[in-house]
Amino acid sequence: MGVAPGSKAERKAALDAGAWMFNVVTSVGIIMVNKALMATHGFSFATTLTGLHFATTTLMTSVMKWLGYIQPSYLPLPELVKFVFFANLSIVGMNVSLMWNSVGFYQIAKLCIIPVLCFLEILFDKVRYSRDTKLSIMLVLIGVAVCTVTDVSVNSQGLIAAIVAVWSTALQQHYVHHLQRKYSLGSFNLLGHTAPAQAASLLIFGPFVDLWLTNKRVDTFNYTMVVTFFIVLSCIIAVGTNLSQFICIGRFTAVSFQVLGHMKTILVLTLGFFFFGKEGLNFHVAVGMTVSVIGMIWYGNASSKPGGKERQVYIPISEKIQKHTMLSSQSDLGQKL
């Protein structure tokens, strides 16, 4: 009673597509809600809001543990501390980068995450990319740059913030994949370990970081019913965003997650033109969108071909034994996701 290879591959493709759609919907949703919260209602405390996001995520993982959906798992404290450090630095770095840089330079900095991730995969995971895979990534970056980068003005403090933001984001996303593989952790397991630590650290330091960034205090803000509703909505969607990021990086790789992430940029732009009028949609934006979509389709084909993106496998014996014992004590979370 073996499963036909075709149906197994189809099931994997369907789950991959589902995981990615989940990420797209929650990410685009949270961008729209946070835009309303920050631009329209003046709630500019991004770091504290992220702390609230992780507190809500912690609540969700606690309920899942209580219901028995999350099995007990192990993550050493030094690994957790390293992950939380990079993740929080990434959040603060991105916020500071957006504040100190022009939108154009902020977008260029975000595009640099992919080359940095490729470098990390080559260095630590011994991944080799085919020529087509490299060229398709370049095409995606060029396309997204053409449609998102407008004014590019650089200053020294903004440049430092952008470098910190790019490297910490790349390291955090690479680390998600690394920890899931090394400790055989499912997306829920890893989130169960990291969310409480991130929530605690961001809720303690977040208000001070926001005070430094905005010169406003989070506790003296006028919380109307509408603002409170948007904060709660933002937190609920964030649970999905956090979970879907881990699911996607676990199922694909950090580089593929970033390439797919630029699809969200194109989607946000398209939805913006669709809902908020046609201003800003000009010839070069349309060309940029087309180029990046072609690049993404090419990347999908090139990286999935044999030799498109290969890891030279070397697993120490101790890690094999550790992996085996962990797998036997864990149910396959992949089946549940």
GROMACS .gro file of C-alpha atoms in nm:
model
  337
    1MET     CA    1   0.000   0.000   0.000
    2GLY     CA    2   0.265   0.251  -0.101
    3VAL     CA    3   0.170   0.610  -0.181
    4ALA     CA    4   0.228   0.698  -0.545
    5PRO     CA    5   0.524   0.937  -0.580
    6GLY     CA    6   0.309   1.175  -0.785
    7SER     CA    7   0.045   1.218  -0.514
    8LYS     CA    8   0.314   1.262  -0.247
    9ALA     CA    9   0.481   1.535  -0.452
   10GLU     CA   10   0.142   1.695  -0.520
   11ARG     CA   11   0.061   1.692  -0.149
   12LYS     CA   12   0.394   1.857  -0.069
   13ALA     CA   13   0.335   2.120  -0.341
   14ALA     CA   14  -0.015   2.186  -0.204
   15LEU     CA   15   0.118   2.223   0.152
   16ASP     CA   16   0.401   2.450   0.029
   17ALA     CA   17   0.153   2.669  -0.158
   18GLY     CA   18  -0.076   2.674   0.147
   19ALA     CA   19   0.210   2.771   0.381
   20TRP     CA   20   0.318   3.050   0.147
   21MET     CA   21  -0.039   3.180   0.096
   22PHE     CA   22  -0.084   3.182   0.475
   23ASN     CA   23   0.231   3.393   0.504
   24VAL     CA   24   0.127   3.631   0.223
   25VAL     CA   25  -0.225   3.687   0.362
   26THR     CA   26  -0.107   3.748   0.721
   27SER     CA   27   0.189   3.967   0.615
   28VAL     CA   28  -0.014   4.185   0.378
   29GLY     CA   29  -0.292   4.201   0.640
   30ILE     CA   30  -0.057   4.318   0.915
   31ILE     CA   31   0.103   4.579   0.686
   32MET     CA   32  -0.243   4.726   0.613
   33VAL     CA   33  -0.353   4.720   0.982
   34ASN     CA   34  -0.023   4.869   1.109
   35LYS     CA   35  -0.042   5.138   0.838
   36ALA     CA   36  -0.386   5.238   0.969
   37LEU     CA   37  -0.261   5.222   1.328
   38MET     CA   38   0.056   5.426   1.273
   39ALA     CA   39  -0.022   5.661   0.983
   40THR     CA   40  -0.391   5.731   1.054
   41HIS     CA   41  -0.410   5.703   1.433
   42GLY     CA   42  -0.055   5.810   1.523
   43PHE     CA   43   0.037   5.500   1.728
   44SER     CA   44   0.410   5.505   1.645
   45PHE     CA   45   0.538   5.261   1.910
   46ALA     CA   46   0.656   4.987   1.673
   47THR     CA   47   0.892   4.806   1.914
   48THR     CA   48   0.635   4.784   2.196
   49LEU     CA   49   0.370   4.671   1.946
   50THR     CA   50   0.602   4.390   1.835
   51GLY     CA   51   0.640   4.292   2.202
   52LEU     CA   52   0.260   4.270   2.226
   53HIS     CA   53   0.261   4.057   1.907
   54PHE     CA   54   0.498   3.807   2.068
   55ALA     CA   55   0.303   3.812   2.396
   56THR     CA   56  -0.011   3.711   2.200
   57THR     CA   57   0.193   3.445   2.014
   58THR     CA   58   0.318   3.313   2.352
   59LEU     CA   59  -0.045   3.285   2.467
   60MET     CA   60  -0.127   3.087   2.151
   61THR     CA   61   0.168   2.847   2.193
   62SER     CA   62   0.078   2.797   2.563
   63VAL     CA   63  -0.279   2.700   2.469
   64MET     CA   64  -0.144   2.467   2.196
   65LYS     CA   65   0.091   2.303   2.451
   66TRP     CA   66  -0.198   2.263   2.697
   67LEU     CA   67  -0.414   2.103   2.426
   68GLY     CA   68  -0.128   1.867   2.340
   69TYR     CA   69  -0.061   1.997   1.987
   70ILE     CA   70   0.294   2.098   2.078
   71GLN     CA   71   0.516   1.818   2.204
   72PRO     CA   72   0.787   1.887   2.464
   73SER     CA   73   1.113   1.976   2.290
   74TYR     CA   74   1.464   2.090   2.371
   75LEU     CA   75   1.650   2.408   2.277
   76PRO     CA   76   1.970   2.496   2.468
   77LEU     CA   77   1.966   2.835   2.644
   78PRO     CA   78   2.275   2.974   2.459
   79GLU     CA   79   2.103   2.903   2.124
   80LEU     CA   80   1.783   3.072   2.245
   81VAL     CA   81   1.975   3.379   2.371
   82LYS     CA   82   2.160   3.410   2.038
   83PHE     CA   83   1.837   3.379   1.838
   84VAL     CA   84   1.648   3.635   2.052
   85PHE     CA   85   1.943   3.877   2.029
   86PHE     CA   86   1.948   3.864   1.645
   87ALA     CA   87   1.568   3.870   1.617
   88ASN     CA   88   1.525   4.173   1.845
   89LEU     CA   89   1.819   4.354   1.687
   90SER     CA   90   1.653   4.292   1.350
   91ILE     CA   91   1.322   4.445   1.468
   92VAL     CA   92   1.483   4.752   1.626
   93GLY     CA   93   1.733   4.784   1.337
   94MET     CA   94   1.460   4.785   1.073
   95ASN     CA   95   1.259   5.047   1.265
   96VAL     CA   96   1.566   5.269   1.313
   97SER     CA   97   1.668   5.220   0.949
   98LEU     CA   98   1.322   5.330   0.832
   99MET     CA   99   1.339   5.637   1.055
  100TRP     CA  100   1.693   5.749   0.967
  101ASN     CA  101   1.690   5.666   0.595
  102SER     CA  102   1.485   5.771   0.295
  103VAL     CA  103   1.225   5.510   0.191
  104GLY     CA  104   1.433   5.441  -0.123
  105PHE     CA  105   1.748   5.352   0.072
  106TYR     CA  106   1.543   5.151   0.324
  107GLN     CA  107   1.409   4.941   0.033
  108ILE     CA  108   1.760   4.891  -0.112
  109ALA     CA  109   1.878   4.775   0.233
  110LYS     CA  110   1.592   4.522   0.248
  111LEU     CA  111   1.695   4.390  -0.095
  112CYS     CA  112   2.049   4.330   0.039
  113ILE     CA  113   1.913   4.064   0.279
  114ILE     CA  114   1.903   3.804  -0.004
  115PRO     CA  115   2.274   3.832  -0.105
  116VAL     CA  116   2.371   3.819   0.266
  117LEU     CA  117   2.156   3.507   0.317
  118CYS     CA  118   2.312   3.344   0.009
  119PHE     CA  119   2.655   3.419   0.157
  120LEU     CA  120   2.552   3.264   0.493
  121GLU     CA  121   2.415   2.952   0.321
  122ILE     CA  122   2.736   2.912   0.118
  123LEU     CA  123   2.951   2.969   0.429
  124PHE     CA  124   2.765   2.763   0.692
  125ASP     CA  125   2.547   2.518   0.500
  126LYS     CA  126   2.792   2.457   0.213
  127VAL     CA  127   2.513   2.530  -0.037
  128ARG     CA  128   2.604   2.561  -0.404
  129TYR     CA  129   2.390   2.766  -0.642
  130SER     CA  130   2.365   2.704  -1.014
  131ARG     CA  131   2.423   2.994  -1.258
  132ASP     CA  132   2.049   3.008  -1.337
  133THR     CA  133   1.958   3.033  -0.969
  134LYS     CA  134   2.204   3.322  -0.918
  135LEU     CA  135   2.081   3.505  -1.230
  136SER     CA  136   1.713   3.461  -1.136
  137ILE     CA  137   1.782   3.609  -0.787
  138MET     CA  138   1.954   3.906  -0.954
  139LEU     CA  139   1.653   3.954  -1.184
  140VAL     CA  140   1.413   3.957  -0.885
  141LEU     CA  141   1.629   4.215  -0.704
  142ILE     CA  142   1.653   4.440  -1.012
  143GLY     CA  143   1.277   4.420  -1.073
  144VAL     CA  144   1.183   4.502  -0.713
  145ALA     CA  145   1.443   4.782  -0.701
  146VAL     CA  146   1.298   4.940  -1.017
  147CYS     CA  147   0.945   4.955  -0.877
  148THR     CA  148   1.013   5.040  -0.511
  149VAL     CA  149   1.327   5.253  -0.502
  150THR     CA  150   1.260   5.619  -0.571
  151ASP     CA  151   1.466   5.874  -0.380
  152VAL     CA  152   1.797   5.740  -0.251
  153SER     CA  153   1.972   5.966  -0.004
  154VAL     CA  154   2.229   5.819   0.232
  155ASN     CA  155   2.366   5.945   0.563
  156SER     CA  156   2.627   5.781   0.784
  157GLN     CA  157   2.405   5.697   1.084
  158GLY     CA  158   2.133   5.566   0.848
  159LEU     CA  159   2.390   5.349   0.670
  160ILE     CA  160   2.507   5.196   1.000
  161ALA     CA  161   2.143   5.127   1.103
  162ALA     CA  162   2.076   4.964   0.764
  163ILE     CA  163   2.387   4.741   0.788
  164VAL     CA  164   2.289   4.628   1.141
  165ALA     CA  165   1.927   4.567   1.028
  166VAL     CA  166   2.028   4.366   0.718
  167TRP     CA  167   2.283   4.143   0.892
  168SER     CA  168   2.070   4.076   1.202
  169THR     CA  169   1.762   3.995   0.987
  170ALA     CA  170   1.966   3.761   0.766
  171LEU     CA  171   2.124   3.590   1.068
  172GLN     CA  172   1.786   3.551   1.242
  173GLN     CA  173   1.623   3.396   0.933
  174HIS     CA  174   1.921   3.168   0.867
  175TYR     CA  175   1.912   3.066   1.232
  176VAL     CA  176   1.542   2.965   1.214
  177HIS     CA  177   1.625   2.708   0.944
  178HIS     CA  178   1.944   2.600   1.126
  179LEU     CA  179   1.769   2.542   1.462
  180GLN     CA  180   1.475   2.359   1.306
  181ARG     CA  181   1.716   2.122   1.130
  182LYS     CA  182   1.969   2.079   1.410
  183TYR     CA  183   1.721   2.015   1.693
  184SER     CA  184   1.442   1.861   1.479
  185LEU     CA  185   1.204   2.133   1.592
  186GLY     CA  186   0.868   2.196   1.426
  187SER     CA  187   0.749   2.551   1.363
  188PHE     CA  188   0.524   2.546   1.671
  189ASN     CA  189   0.804   2.406   1.891
  190LEU     CA  190   1.053   2.673   1.791
  191LEU     CA  191   0.795   2.948   1.834
  192GLY     CA  192   0.708   2.802   2.176
  193HIS     CA  193   1.073   2.851   2.280
  194THR     CA  194   1.141   3.190   2.120
  195ALA     CA  195   0.812   3.384   2.155
  196PRO     CA  196   0.812   3.410   2.541
  197ALA     CA  197   1.174   3.529   2.544
  198GLN     CA  198   1.109   3.785   2.269
  199ALA     CA  199   0.786   3.904   2.433
  200ALA     CA  200   0.955   3.958   2.770
  201SER     CA  201   1.261   4.137   2.630
  202LEU     CA  202   1.063   4.358   2.388
  203LEU     CA  203   0.798   4.456   2.645
  204ILE     CA  204   1.070   4.551   2.896
  205PHE     CA  205   1.299   4.744   2.657
  206GLY     CA  206   1.047   4.834   2.383
  207PRO     CA  207   0.892   5.141   2.553
  208PHE     CA  208   1.243   5.287   2.609
  209VAL     CA  209   1.348   5.219   2.248
  210ASP     CA  210   1.025   5.380   2.124
  211LEU     CA  211   1.077   5.681   2.353
  212TRP     CA  212   1.427   5.721   2.203
  213LEU     CA  213   1.294   5.686   1.846
  214THR     CA  214   0.978   5.897   1.872
  215ASN     CA  215   1.020   6.117   2.183
  216LYS     CA  216   0.674   5.995   2.289
  217ARG     CA  217   0.576   5.775   2.583
  218VAL     CA  218   0.366   5.466   2.517
  219ASP     CA  219   0.189   5.494   2.855
  220THR     CA  220   0.066   5.851   2.794
  221PHE     CA  221  -0.088   5.776   2.452
  222ASN     CA  222  -0.462   5.839   2.411
  223TYR     CA  223  -0.605   5.488   2.365
  224THR     CA  224  -0.940   5.529   2.193
  225MET     CA  225  -1.172   5.236   2.114
  226VAL     CA  226  -1.059   5.238   1.749
  227VAL     CA  227  -0.687   5.235   1.837
  228THR     CA  228  -0.740   4.954   2.089
  229PHE     CA  229  -0.935   4.755   1.826
  230PHE     CA  230  -0.651   4.795   1.572
  231ILE     CA  231  -0.388   4.695   1.832
  232VAL     CA  232  -0.585   4.377   1.917
  233LEU     CA  233  -0.640   4.302   1.545
  234SER     CA  234  -0.267   4.359   1.477
  235CYS     CA  235  -0.177   4.114   1.757
  236ILE     CA  236  -0.416   3.845   1.629
  237ILE     CA  237  -0.280   3.869   1.271
  238ALA     CA  238   0.078   3.875   1.407
  239VAL     CA  239   0.033   3.527   1.556
  240GLY     CA  240  -0.028   3.403   1.199
  241THR     CA  241   0.263   3.607   1.060
  242ASN     CA  242   0.510   3.474   1.321
  243LEU     CA  243   0.394   3.115   1.278
  244SER     CA  244   0.386   3.128   0.898
  245GLN     CA  245   0.741   3.272   0.884
  246PHE     CA  246   0.871   2.970   1.077
  247ILE     CA  247   0.661   2.725   0.872
  248CYS     CA  248   0.786   2.877   0.543
  249ILE     CA  249   1.155   2.894   0.641
  250GLY     CA  250   1.128   2.536   0.771
  251ARG     CA  251   0.964   2.410   0.450
  252PHE     CA  252   1.177   2.613   0.208
  253THR     CA  253   1.499   2.794   0.302
  254ALA     CA  254   1.563   3.147   0.425
  255VAL     CA  255   1.668   3.258   0.073
  256SER     CA  256   1.355   3.116  -0.091
  257PHE     CA  257   1.149   3.279   0.186
  258GLN     CA  258   1.305   3.616   0.103
  259VAL     CA  259   1.253   3.573  -0.274
  260LEU     CA  260   0.889   3.483  -0.208
  261GLY     CA  261   0.880   3.778   0.031
  262HIS     CA  262   0.939   4.017  -0.256
  263MET     CA  263   0.628   3.873  -0.417
  264LYS     CA  264   0.447   4.026  -0.118
  265THR     CA  265   0.603   4.365  -0.203
  266ILE     CA  266   0.461   4.336  -0.555
  267LEU     CA  267   0.127   4.225  -0.411
  268VAL     CA  268   0.113   4.519  -0.166
  269LEU     CA  269   0.193   4.758  -0.452
  270THR     CA  270  -0.075   4.602  -0.674
  271LEU     CA  271  -0.335   4.610  -0.394
  272GLY     CA  272  -0.236   4.971  -0.322
  273PHE     CA  273  -0.305   5.070  -0.683
  274PHE     CA  274  -0.622   4.862  -0.685
  275PHE     CA  275  -0.772   5.006  -0.365
  276PHE     CA  276  -0.614   5.349  -0.335
  277GLY     CA  277  -0.617   5.475  -0.693
  278LYS     CA  278  -0.374   5.467  -0.981
  279GLU     CA  279  -0.131   5.740  -0.874
  280GLY     CA  280   0.221   5.605  -0.855
  281LEU     CA  281   0.153   5.335  -1.114
  282ASN     CA  282   0.369   5.443  -1.405
  283PHE     CA  283   0.558   5.270  -1.684
  284HIS     CA  284   0.879   5.194  -1.492
  285VAL     CA  285   0.683   5.050  -1.195
  286ALA     CA  286   0.490   4.820  -1.432
  287VAL     CA  287   0.817   4.712  -1.599
  288GLY     CA  288   0.979   4.649  -1.258
  289MET     CA  289   0.685   4.437  -1.144
  290THR     CA  290   0.691   4.230  -1.463
  291VAL     CA  291   1.070   4.175  -1.442
  292SER     CA  292   1.053   4.064  -1.076
  293VAL     CA  293   0.762   3.823  -1.138
  294ILE     CA  294   0.954   3.666  -1.430
  295GLY     CA  295   1.258   3.641  -1.199
  296MET     CA  296   1.052   3.467  -0.929
  297ILE     CA  297   0.910   3.210  -1.172
  298TRP     CA  298   1.263   3.151  -1.305
  299TYR     CA  299   1.399   3.115  -0.950
  300GLY     CA  300   1.126   2.860  -0.870
  301ASN     CA  301   1.223   2.651  -1.173
  302ALA     CA  302   1.601   2.695  -1.143
  303SER     CA  303   1.631   2.624  -0.770
  304SER     CA  304   1.411   2.312  -0.785
  305LYS     CA  305   1.610   2.152  -1.068
  306PRO     CA  306   1.885   1.901  -0.978
  307GLY     CA  307   2.201   2.102  -0.906
  308GLY     CA  308   2.005   2.428  -0.887
  309LYS     CA  309   2.072   2.462  -0.518
  310GLU     CA  310   2.255   2.177  -0.348
  311ARG     CA  311   2.378   2.124   0.005
  312GLN     CA  312   2.687   1.913   0.052
  313VAL     CA  313   2.571   1.693   0.338
  314TYR     CA  314   2.794   1.617   0.631
  315ILE     CA  315   2.624   1.515   0.956
  316PRO     CA  316   2.841   1.416   1.254
  317ILE     CA  317   2.758   1.078   1.412
  318SER     CA  318   2.662   1.242   1.745
  319GLU     CA  319   2.412   1.467   1.564
  320LYS     CA  320   2.263   1.165   1.384
  321ILE     CA  321   2.207   0.985   1.717
  322GLN     CA  322   2.067   1.302   1.877
  323LYS     CA  323   1.838   1.358   1.578
  324HIS     CA  324   1.714   0.999   1.590
  325THR     CA  325   1.629   1.011   1.961
  326MET     CA  326   1.454   1.346   1.921
  327LEU     CA  327   1.253   1.229   1.621
  328SER     CA  328   1.140   0.917   1.804
  329SER     CA  329   1.019   1.127   2.098
  330GLN     CA  330   0.833   1.373   1.873
  331SER     CA  331   0.531   1.323   1.655
  332ASP     CA  332   0.572   1.456   1.303
  333LEU     CA  333   0.444   1.811   1.333
  334GLY     CA  334   0.476   1.852   0.956
  335GLN     CA  335   0.168   1.630   0.919
  336LYS     CA  336  -0.035   1.868   1.135
  337LEU     CA  337   0.073   2.186   0.958
   0.00000   0.00000   0.00000
